[in-house]
Amino acid sequence: MTSLNIQIVLDKSDRVGPGKIRLLELIAEKGSISEAARAMQMSYRRAWLLIDSINTMYGEPVINTRIGGYGRGGATLTDFGQSVIDDYRRFESECADLLASRHPLLAANGHRQKKS
Amino acid sequence: MTSLNIQIVLDKSDRVGPGKIRLLELIAEKGSISEAARAMQMSYRRAWLLIDSINTMYGEPVINTRIGGYGRGGATLTDFGQSVIDDYRRFESECADLLASRHPLLAANGHRQKKS
């Protein structure tokens, strides 16, 4: 099944794509940065840096933490953080619809005889 | 300026994105795999493997070579190869239009106060 991997490049070093979005979704689900990091097999530090980069990129925080700072005490998404996820998933699905409906050649429908 | 980096994932290992598309464009422009590879600072072997992966993925060749096989004798795109490029660039531009018109939050218009 054809899928997309879309990275939004705001600037050379400011990018948001499937990895950061998945991390935010896992934080929402687990209520914890360290548990989300573990689920993605990354260090707490790396998860923290990714979140910090999204905050800086959009100039608005995507998560709330319970005990001052980005502690291990628990984390929830801000409304803005939830909007970033929702909007990204909607955008991804709209692009997938475009690909399927208008670009069958690119989506390889009708090709890949050897594999189908 | 916000841009997109879109990878079409046909299968776990079958992907086409900006790198392979740029390589095909350079082959069309320079008429040579080795010159296209040099322009992208990759080895001839790596360029050859990337092209071969596109051929296999779509089950149809994207380039013609002059002297039997993928020699260094010169290469041009097949009509199919040109369609892959054109279609990818059209799709990319349609997705960029969608992002700008329907997802300003994601495109960070109005955010990034510190940087704009």
PDB file of C-alpha atoms in Angstrom:
ATOM      1  CA  MET A   1       0.000   0.000   0.000  1.00  0.00           C
ATOM      2  CA  THR A   2       1.460   3.316  -1.090  1.00  0.00           C
ATOM      3  CA  SER A   3       1.941   5.892   1.651  1.00  0.00           C
ATOM      4  CA  LEU A   4       3.611   9.254   2.066  1.00  0.00           C
ATOM      5  CA  ASN A   5       6.413  10.560   4.203  1.00  0.00           C
ATOM      6  CA  ILE A   6       5.980  14.341   4.273  1.00  0.00           C
ATOM      7  CA  GLN A   7       8.378  16.751   5.867  1.00  0.00           C
ATOM      8  CA  ILE A   8       7.433  20.414   6.135  1.00  0.00           C
ATOM      9  CA  VAL A   9      10.585  22.483   5.793  1.00  0.00           C
ATOM     10  CA  LEU A  10      10.117  25.915   7.361  1.00  0.00           C
ATOM     11  CA  ASP A  11      13.789  26.643   7.239  1.00  0.00           C
ATOM     12  CA  LYS A  12      16.992  24.732   6.647  1.00  0.00           C
ATOM     13  CA  SER A  13      17.028  23.415  10.208  1.00  0.00           C
ATOM     14  CA  ASP A  14      13.337  23.834  11.051  1.00  0.00           C
ATOM     15  CA  ARG A  15      11.488  20.774   9.873  1.00  0.00           C
ATOM     16  CA  VAL A  16       8.460  18.863  11.039  1.00  0.00           C
ATOM     17  CA  GLY A  17       7.673  15.407   9.728  1.00  0.00           C
ATOM     18  CA  PRO A  18       6.428  11.960  10.718  1.00  0.00           C
ATOM     19  CA  GLY A  19       8.963  11.477  13.532  1.00  0.00           C
ATOM     20  CA  LYS A  20       8.159  14.622  15.510  1.00  0.00           C
ATOM     21  CA  ILE A  21       4.431  14.204  14.922  1.00  0.00           C
ATOM     22  CA  ARG A  22       4.560  10.604  16.159  1.00  0.00           C
ATOM     23  CA  LEU A  23       6.461  11.754  19.251  1.00  0.00           C
ATOM     24  CA  LEU A  24       3.757  14.324  20.048  1.00  0.00           C
ATOM     25  CA  GLU A  25       1.036  11.702  19.547  1.00  0.00           C
ATOM     26  CA  LEU A  26       2.816   9.342  21.940  1.00  0.00           C
ATOM     27  CA  ILE A  27       3.193  12.081  24.563  1.00  0.00           C
ATOM     28  CA  ALA A  28      -0.560  12.737  24.302  1.00  0.00           C
ATOM     29  CA  GLU A  29      -1.245   9.015  24.629  1.00  0.00           C
ATOM     30  CA  LYS A  30       1.167   8.237  27.452  1.00  0.00           C
ATOM     31  CA  GLY A  31       1.173  11.552  29.319  1.00  0.00           C
ATOM     32  CA  SER A  32       4.927  11.350  29.663  1.00  0.00           C
ATOM     33  CA  ILE A  33       7.929  12.420  27.616  1.00  0.00           C
ATOM     34  CA  SER A  34      10.107   9.612  28.923  1.00  0.00           C
ATOM     35  CA  GLU A  35       7.530   6.927  28.097  1.00  0.00           C
ATOM     36  CA  ALA A  36       6.986   8.408  24.624  1.00  0.00           C
ATOM     37  CA  ALA A  37      10.765   8.461  24.109  1.00  0.00           C
ATOM     38  CA  ARG A  38      11.037   4.828  25.193  1.00  0.00           C
ATOM     39  CA  ALA A  39       8.265   3.793  22.787  1.00  0.00           C
ATOM     40  CA  MET A  40      10.231   5.397  19.962  1.00  0.00           C
ATOM     41  CA  GLN A  41      13.513   3.909  21.165  1.00  0.00           C
ATOM     42  CA  MET A  42      15.125   7.285  21.606  1.00  0.00           C
ATOM     43  CA  SER A  43      16.733   8.883  24.636  1.00  0.00           C
ATOM     44  CA  TYR A  44      14.808  11.260  26.873  1.00  0.00           C
ATOM     45  CA  ARG A  45      17.308  13.937  25.904  1.00  0.00           C
ATOM     46  CA  ARG A  46      16.689  13.453  22.194  1.00  0.00           C
ATOM     47  CA  ALA A  47      12.909  13.571  22.696  1.00  0.00           C
ATOM     48  CA  TRP A  48      13.300  16.751  24.729  1.00  0.00           C
ATOM     49  CA  LEU A  49      15.432  18.355  21.998  1.00  0.00           C
ATOM     50  CA  LEU A  50      12.884  17.458  19.308  1.00  0.00           C
ATOM     51  CA  ILE A  51      10.052  18.987  21.330  1.00  0.00           C
ATOM     52  CA  ASP A  52      12.119  22.053  22.027  1.00  0.00           C
ATOM     53  CA  SER A  53      12.801  22.433  18.302  1.00  0.00           C
ATOM     54  CA  ILE A  54       9.049  22.346  17.530  1.00  0.00           C
ATOM     55  CA  ASN A  55       8.391  24.959  20.230  1.00  0.00           C
ATOM     56  CA  THR A  56      11.056  27.261  18.804  1.00  0.00           C
ATOM     57  CA  MET A  57       9.986  26.667  15.229  1.00  0.00           C
ATOM     58  CA  TYR A  58       6.399  27.699  15.830  1.00  0.00           C
ATOM     59  CA  GLY A  59       7.196  30.216  18.585  1.00  0.00           C
ATOM     60  CA  GLU A  60       4.543  28.584  20.776  1.00  0.00           C
ATOM     61  CA  PRO A  61       4.760  25.642  23.202  1.00  0.00           C
ATOM     62  CA  VAL A  62       3.329  22.289  22.104  1.00  0.00           C
ATOM     63  CA  ILE A  63       3.399  20.639  25.519  1.00  0.00           C
ATOM     64  CA  ASN A  64       2.626  21.452  29.164  1.00  0.00           C
ATOM     65  CA  THR A  65       4.639  19.807  31.885  1.00  0.00           C
ATOM     66  CA  ARG A  66       3.335  19.247  35.383  1.00  0.00           C
ATOM     67  CA  ILE A  67       6.313  19.797  37.610  1.00  0.00           C
ATOM     68  CA  GLY A  68       8.186  22.943  36.481  1.00  0.00           C
ATOM     69  CA  GLY A  69      10.192  22.637  33.269  1.00  0.00           C
ATOM     70  CA  TYR A  70      10.438  19.540  31.147  1.00  0.00           C
ATOM     71  CA  GLY A  71      10.620  17.247  34.162  1.00  0.00           C
ATOM     72  CA  ARG A  72       9.799  13.583  34.154  1.00  0.00           C
ATOM     73  CA  GLY A  73       6.672  14.356  36.159  1.00  0.00           C
ATOM     74  CA  GLY A  74       4.246  14.100  33.260  1.00  0.00           C
ATOM     75  CA  ALA A  75       3.379  16.036  30.143  1.00  0.00           C
ATOM     76  CA  THR A  76       0.269  16.879  28.165  1.00  0.00           C
ATOM     77  CA  LEU A  77      -0.133  18.581  24.820  1.00  0.00           C
ATOM     78  CA  THR A  78      -1.186  22.210  24.695  1.00  0.00           C
ATOM     79  CA  ASP A  79      -4.170  23.054  22.480  1.00  0.00           C
ATOM     80  CA  PHE A  80      -1.656  24.361  19.998  1.00  0.00           C
ATOM     81  CA  GLY A  81       0.295  21.076  20.106  1.00  0.00           C
ATOM     82  CA  GLN A  82      -2.907  19.130  19.453  1.00  0.00           C
ATOM     83  CA  SER A  83      -3.690  21.437  16.503  1.00  0.00           C
ATOM     84  CA  VAL A  84      -0.263  20.786  15.012  1.00  0.00           C
ATOM     85  CA  ILE A  85      -0.900  17.018  15.110  1.00  0.00           C
ATOM     86  CA  ASP A  86      -4.467  17.260  13.784  1.00  0.00           C
ATOM     87  CA  ASP A  87      -3.473  19.626  11.033  1.00  0.00           C
ATOM     88  CA  TYR A  88      -0.492  17.504   9.981  1.00  0.00           C
ATOM     89  CA  ARG A  89      -2.602  14.327   9.817  1.00  0.00           C
ATOM     90  CA  ARG A  90      -5.305  16.113   7.806  1.00  0.00           C
ATOM     91  CA  PHE A  91      -2.718  17.521   5.418  1.00  0.00           C
ATOM     92  CA  GLU A  92      -1.106  14.091   5.026  1.00  0.00           C
ATOM     93  CA  SER A  93      -4.431  12.504   4.229  1.00  0.00           C
ATOM     94  CA  GLU A  94      -5.349  15.227   1.700  1.00  0.00           C
ATOM     95  CA  CYS A  95      -2.009  14.692  -0.069  1.00  0.00           C
ATOM     96  CA  ALA A  96      -2.585  10.922  -0.104  1.00  0.00           C
ATOM     97  CA  ASP A  97      -5.996  11.512  -1.719  1.00  0.00           C
ATOM     98  CA  LEU A  98      -4.395  13.755  -4.344  1.00  0.00           C
ATOM     99  CA  LEU A  99      -1.763  11.119  -5.086  1.00  0.00           C
ATOM    100  CA  ALA A 100      -4.307   8.331  -5.466  1.00  0.00           C
ATOM    101  CA  SER A 101      -6.807  10.320  -7.513  1.00  0.00           C
ATOM    102  CA  ARG A 102      -4.530  12.410  -9.732  1.00  0.00           C
ATOM    103  CA  HIS A 103      -1.184  10.619  -9.888  1.00  0.00           C
ATOM    104  CA  PRO A 104      -1.735   6.890 -10.325  1.00  0.00           C
ATOM    105  CA  LEU A 105       1.526   6.587 -12.288  1.00  0.00           C
ATOM    106  CA  LEU A 106       3.515   7.943  -9.339  1.00  0.00           C
ATOM    107  CA  ALA A 107       1.618   5.788  -6.870  1.00  0.00           C
ATOM    108  CA  ALA A 108       2.593   2.844  -9.081  1.00  0.00           C
ATOM    109  CA  ASN A 109      -0.924   1.572  -9.528  1.00  0.00           C
ATOM    110  CA  GLY A 110      -0.793  -0.656 -12.558  1.00  0.00           C
ATOM    111  CA  HIS A 111       2.985  -0.979 -12.347  1.00  0.00           C
ATOM    112  CA  ARG A 112       5.095  -3.283 -10.187  1.00  0.00           C
ATOM    113  CA  GLN A 113       3.939  -6.343 -12.078  1.00  0.00           C
ATOM    114  CA  LYS A 114       6.702  -8.356 -10.451  1.00  0.00           C
ATOM    115  CA  LYS A 115       5.521  -7.617  -6.971  1.00  0.00           C
ATOM    116  CA  SER A 116       1.753  -7.542  -7.119  1.00  0.00           C
TER     117      SER A 116
ATOM    118  CA  MET B   1       9.993  30.159   2.678  1.00  0.00           C
ATOM    119  CA  THR B   2       8.194  26.958   3.640  1.00  0.00           C
ATOM    120  CA  SER B   3       8.767  24.004   1.337  1.00  0.00           C
ATOM    121  CA  LEU B   4       8.019  20.295   1.311  1.00  0.00           C
ATOM    122  CA  ASN B   5      10.106  17.183   1.237  1.00  0.00           C
ATOM    123  CA  ILE B   6       7.813  14.418   0.011  1.00  0.00           C
ATOM    124  CA  GLN B   7       8.726  10.785  -0.178  1.00  0.00           C
ATOM    125  CA  ILE B   8       6.346   8.337  -1.847  1.00  0.00           C
ATOM    126  CA  VAL B   9       6.606   5.013  -0.071  1.00  0.00           C
ATOM    127  CA  LEU B  10       5.446   2.190  -2.324  1.00  0.00           C
ATOM    128  CA  ASP B  11       6.867  -0.415  -0.043  1.00  0.00           C
ATOM    129  CA  LYS B  12       9.241  -0.550   2.889  1.00  0.00           C
ATOM    130  CA  SER B  13      12.281  -0.377   0.636  1.00  0.00           C
ATOM    131  CA  ASP B  14      10.655   1.152  -2.451  1.00  0.00           C
ATOM    132  CA  ARG B  15      10.656   4.904  -2.066  1.00  0.00           C
ATOM    133  CA  VAL B  16      10.879   7.835  -4.409  1.00  0.00           C
ATOM    134  CA  GLY B  17      11.577  11.321  -3.137  1.00  0.00           C
ATOM    135  CA  PRO B  18      13.483  14.532  -3.861  1.00  0.00           C
ATOM    136  CA  GLY B  19      16.883  12.821  -4.167  1.00  0.00           C
ATOM    137  CA  LYS B  20      15.968  10.301  -6.868  1.00  0.00           C
ATOM    138  CA  ILE B  21      13.879  12.873  -8.732  1.00  0.00           C
ATOM    139  CA  ARG B  22      16.761  15.368  -8.700  1.00  0.00           C
ATOM    140  CA  LEU B  23      19.083  12.662 -10.004  1.00  0.00           C
ATOM    141  CA  LEU B  24      16.739  11.950 -12.925  1.00  0.00           C
ATOM    142  CA  GLU B  25      16.476  15.676 -13.694  1.00  0.00           C
ATOM    143  CA  LEU B  26      20.264  15.973 -13.747  1.00  0.00           C
ATOM    144  CA  ILE B  27      20.597  12.971 -16.055  1.00  0.00           C
ATOM    145  CA  ALA B  28      18.110  14.621 -18.423  1.00  0.00           C
ATOM    146  CA  GLU B  29      20.055  17.875 -18.229  1.00  0.00           C
ATOM    147  CA  LYS B  30      23.560  16.469 -18.564  1.00  0.00           C
ATOM    148  CA  GLY B  31      22.893  13.383 -20.697  1.00  0.00           C
ATOM    149  CA  SER B  32      25.190  11.360 -18.476  1.00  0.00           C
ATOM    150  CA  ILE B  33      24.840   9.326 -15.299  1.00  0.00           C
ATOM    151  CA  SER B  34      28.404  10.021 -14.205  1.00  0.00           C
ATOM    152  CA  GLU B  35      28.020  13.797 -14.617  1.00  0.00           C
ATOM    153  CA  ALA B  36      24.695  13.749 -12.798  1.00  0.00           C
ATOM    154  CA  ALA B  37      26.286  11.721  -9.993  1.00  0.00           C
ATOM    155  CA  ARG B  38      29.176  14.187  -9.756  1.00  0.00           C
ATOM    156  CA  ALA B  39      26.766  17.132  -9.543  1.00  0.00           C
ATOM    157  CA  MET B  40      25.083  15.450  -6.595  1.00  0.00           C
ATOM    158  CA  GLN B  41      28.399  14.494  -5.013  1.00  0.00           C
ATOM    159  CA  MET B  42      27.632  10.804  -5.091  1.00  0.00           C
ATOM    160  CA  SER B  43      29.512   7.914  -6.642  1.00  0.00           C
ATOM    161  CA  TYR B  44      28.615   6.564 -10.085  1.00  0.00           C
ATOM    162  CA  ARG B  45      27.808   3.279  -8.387  1.00  0.00           C
ATOM    163  CA  ARG B  46      25.362   4.899  -5.959  1.00  0.00           C
ATOM    164  CA  ALA B  47      23.638   6.795  -8.804  1.00  0.00           C
ATOM    165  CA  TRP B  48      23.382   3.561 -10.772  1.00  0.00           C
ATOM    166  CA  LEU B  49      21.833   1.743  -7.796  1.00  0.00           C
ATOM    167  CA  LEU B  50      19.288   4.514  -7.273  1.00  0.00           C
ATOM    168  CA  ILE B  51      18.233   4.408 -10.917  1.00  0.00           C
ATOM    169  CA  ASP B  52      18.040   0.655 -10.827  1.00  0.00           C
ATOM    170  CA  SER B  53      15.800   0.852  -7.760  1.00  0.00           C
ATOM    171  CA  ILE B  54      13.400   3.203  -9.603  1.00  0.00           C
ATOM    172  CA  ASN B  55      13.323   0.858 -12.604  1.00  0.00           C
ATOM    173  CA  THR B  56      12.512  -2.123 -10.389  1.00  0.00           C
ATOM    174  CA  MET B  57       9.987  -0.194  -8.318  1.00  0.00           C
ATOM    175  CA  TYR B  58       7.922   0.844 -11.317  1.00  0.00           C
ATOM    176  CA  GLY B  59       8.674  -2.246 -13.400  1.00  0.00           C
ATOM    177  CA  GLU B  60       9.620   0.010 -16.328  1.00  0.00           C
ATOM    178  CA  PRO B  61      12.942   1.663 -17.248  1.00  0.00           C
ATOM    179  CA  VAL B  62      13.359   5.386 -16.591  1.00  0.00           C
ATOM    180  CA  ILE B  63      16.519   5.836 -18.661  1.00  0.00           C
ATOM    181  CA  ASN B  64      17.995   4.752 -21.982  1.00  0.00           C
ATOM    182  CA  THR B  65      21.707   4.246 -22.284  1.00  0.00           C
ATOM    183  CA  ARG B  66      23.611   4.577 -25.530  1.00  0.00           C
ATOM    184  CA  ILE B  67      26.267   1.914 -25.368  1.00  0.00           C
ATOM    185  CA  GLY B  68      24.791  -1.345 -24.023  1.00  0.00           C
ATOM    186  CA  GLY B  69      23.938  -1.440 -20.318  1.00  0.00           C
ATOM    187  CA  TYR B  70      24.438   1.407 -17.915  1.00  0.00           C
ATOM    188  CA  GLY B  71      27.762   2.416 -19.457  1.00  0.00           C
ATOM    189  CA  ARG B  72      29.376   5.824 -19.128  1.00  0.00           C
ATOM    190  CA  GLY B  73      28.557   6.434 -22.771  1.00  0.00           C
ATOM    191  CA  GLY B  74      25.590   8.698 -22.215  1.00  0.00           C
ATOM    192  CA  ALA B  75      22.067   8.387 -20.930  1.00  0.00           C
ATOM    193  CA  THR B  76      18.703   9.939 -21.671  1.00  0.00           C
ATOM    194  CA  LEU B  77      15.378   9.602 -19.928  1.00  0.00           C
ATOM    195  CA  THR B  78      12.712   7.357 -21.353  1.00  0.00           C
ATOM    196  CA  ASP B  79       9.260   8.889 -21.855  1.00  0.00           C
ATOM    197  CA  PHE B  80       8.249   7.030 -18.740  1.00  0.00           C
ATOM    198  CA  GLY B  81      11.175   8.522 -16.786  1.00  0.00           C
ATOM    199  CA  GLN B  82      10.178  12.019 -17.907  1.00  0.00           C
ATOM    200  CA  SER B  83       6.583  11.320 -16.805  1.00  0.00           C
ATOM    201  CA  VAL B  84       7.788  10.271 -13.359  1.00  0.00           C
ATOM    202  CA  ILE B  85       9.632  13.597 -12.953  1.00  0.00           C
ATOM    203  CA  ASP B  86       6.779  15.725 -14.328  1.00  0.00           C
ATOM    204  CA  ASP B  87       4.216  13.933 -12.240  1.00  0.00           C
ATOM    205  CA  TYR B  88       6.291  14.188  -9.055  1.00  0.00           C
ATOM    206  CA  ARG B  89       6.864  17.935  -9.550  1.00  0.00           C
ATOM    207  CA  ARG B  90       3.154  18.516 -10.237  1.00  0.00           C
ATOM    208  CA  PHE B  91       2.180  16.514  -7.165  1.00  0.00           C
ATOM    209  CA  GLU B  92       4.711  18.410  -5.023  1.00  0.00           C
ATOM    210  CA  SER B  93       3.360  21.733  -6.201  1.00  0.00           C
ATOM    211  CA  GLU B  94      -0.265  20.685  -5.596  1.00  0.00           C
ATOM    212  CA  CYS B  95       0.639  19.646  -2.032  1.00  0.00           C
ATOM    213  CA  ALA B  96       2.428  22.967  -1.483  1.00  0.00           C
ATOM    214  CA  ASP B  97      -0.705  24.808  -2.640  1.00  0.00           C
ATOM    215  CA  LEU B  98      -2.810  22.750  -0.219  1.00  0.00           C
ATOM    216  CA  LEU B  99      -0.438  23.527   2.642  1.00  0.00           C
ATOM    217  CA  ALA B 100      -0.444  27.260   1.941  1.00  0.00           C
ATOM    218  CA  SER B 101      -4.171  27.572   1.361  1.00  0.00           C
ATOM    219  CA  ARG B 102      -5.589  25.179   3.959  1.00  0.00           C
ATOM    220  CA  HIS B 103      -2.920  24.730   6.632  1.00  0.00           C
ATOM    221  CA  PRO B 104      -1.409  28.112   7.486  1.00  0.00           C
ATOM    222  CA  LEU B 105      -0.785  26.984  11.074  1.00  0.00           C
ATOM    223  CA  LEU B 106       1.383  24.102   9.878  1.00  0.00           C
ATOM    224  CA  ALA B 107       3.185  26.287   7.361  1.00  0.00           C
ATOM    225  CA  ALA B 108       3.944  28.600  10.307  1.00  0.00           C
ATOM    226  CA  ASN B 109       2.517  31.684   8.682  1.00  0.00           C
ATOM    227  CA  GLY B 110       1.940  34.086  11.519  1.00  0.00           C
ATOM    228  CA  HIS B 111       4.205  32.165  13.852  1.00  0.00           C
ATOM    229  CA  ARG B 112       7.990  32.259  14.172  1.00  0.00           C
ATOM    230  CA  GLN B 113       7.914  35.813  15.544  1.00  0.00           C
ATOM    231  CA  LYS B 114      11.529  35.477  16.625  1.00  0.00           C
ATOM    232  CA  LYS B 115      12.751  34.679  13.159  1.00  0.00           C
ATOM    233  CA  SER B 116      10.657  36.736  10.750  1.00  0.00           C
TER     234      SER B 116
END
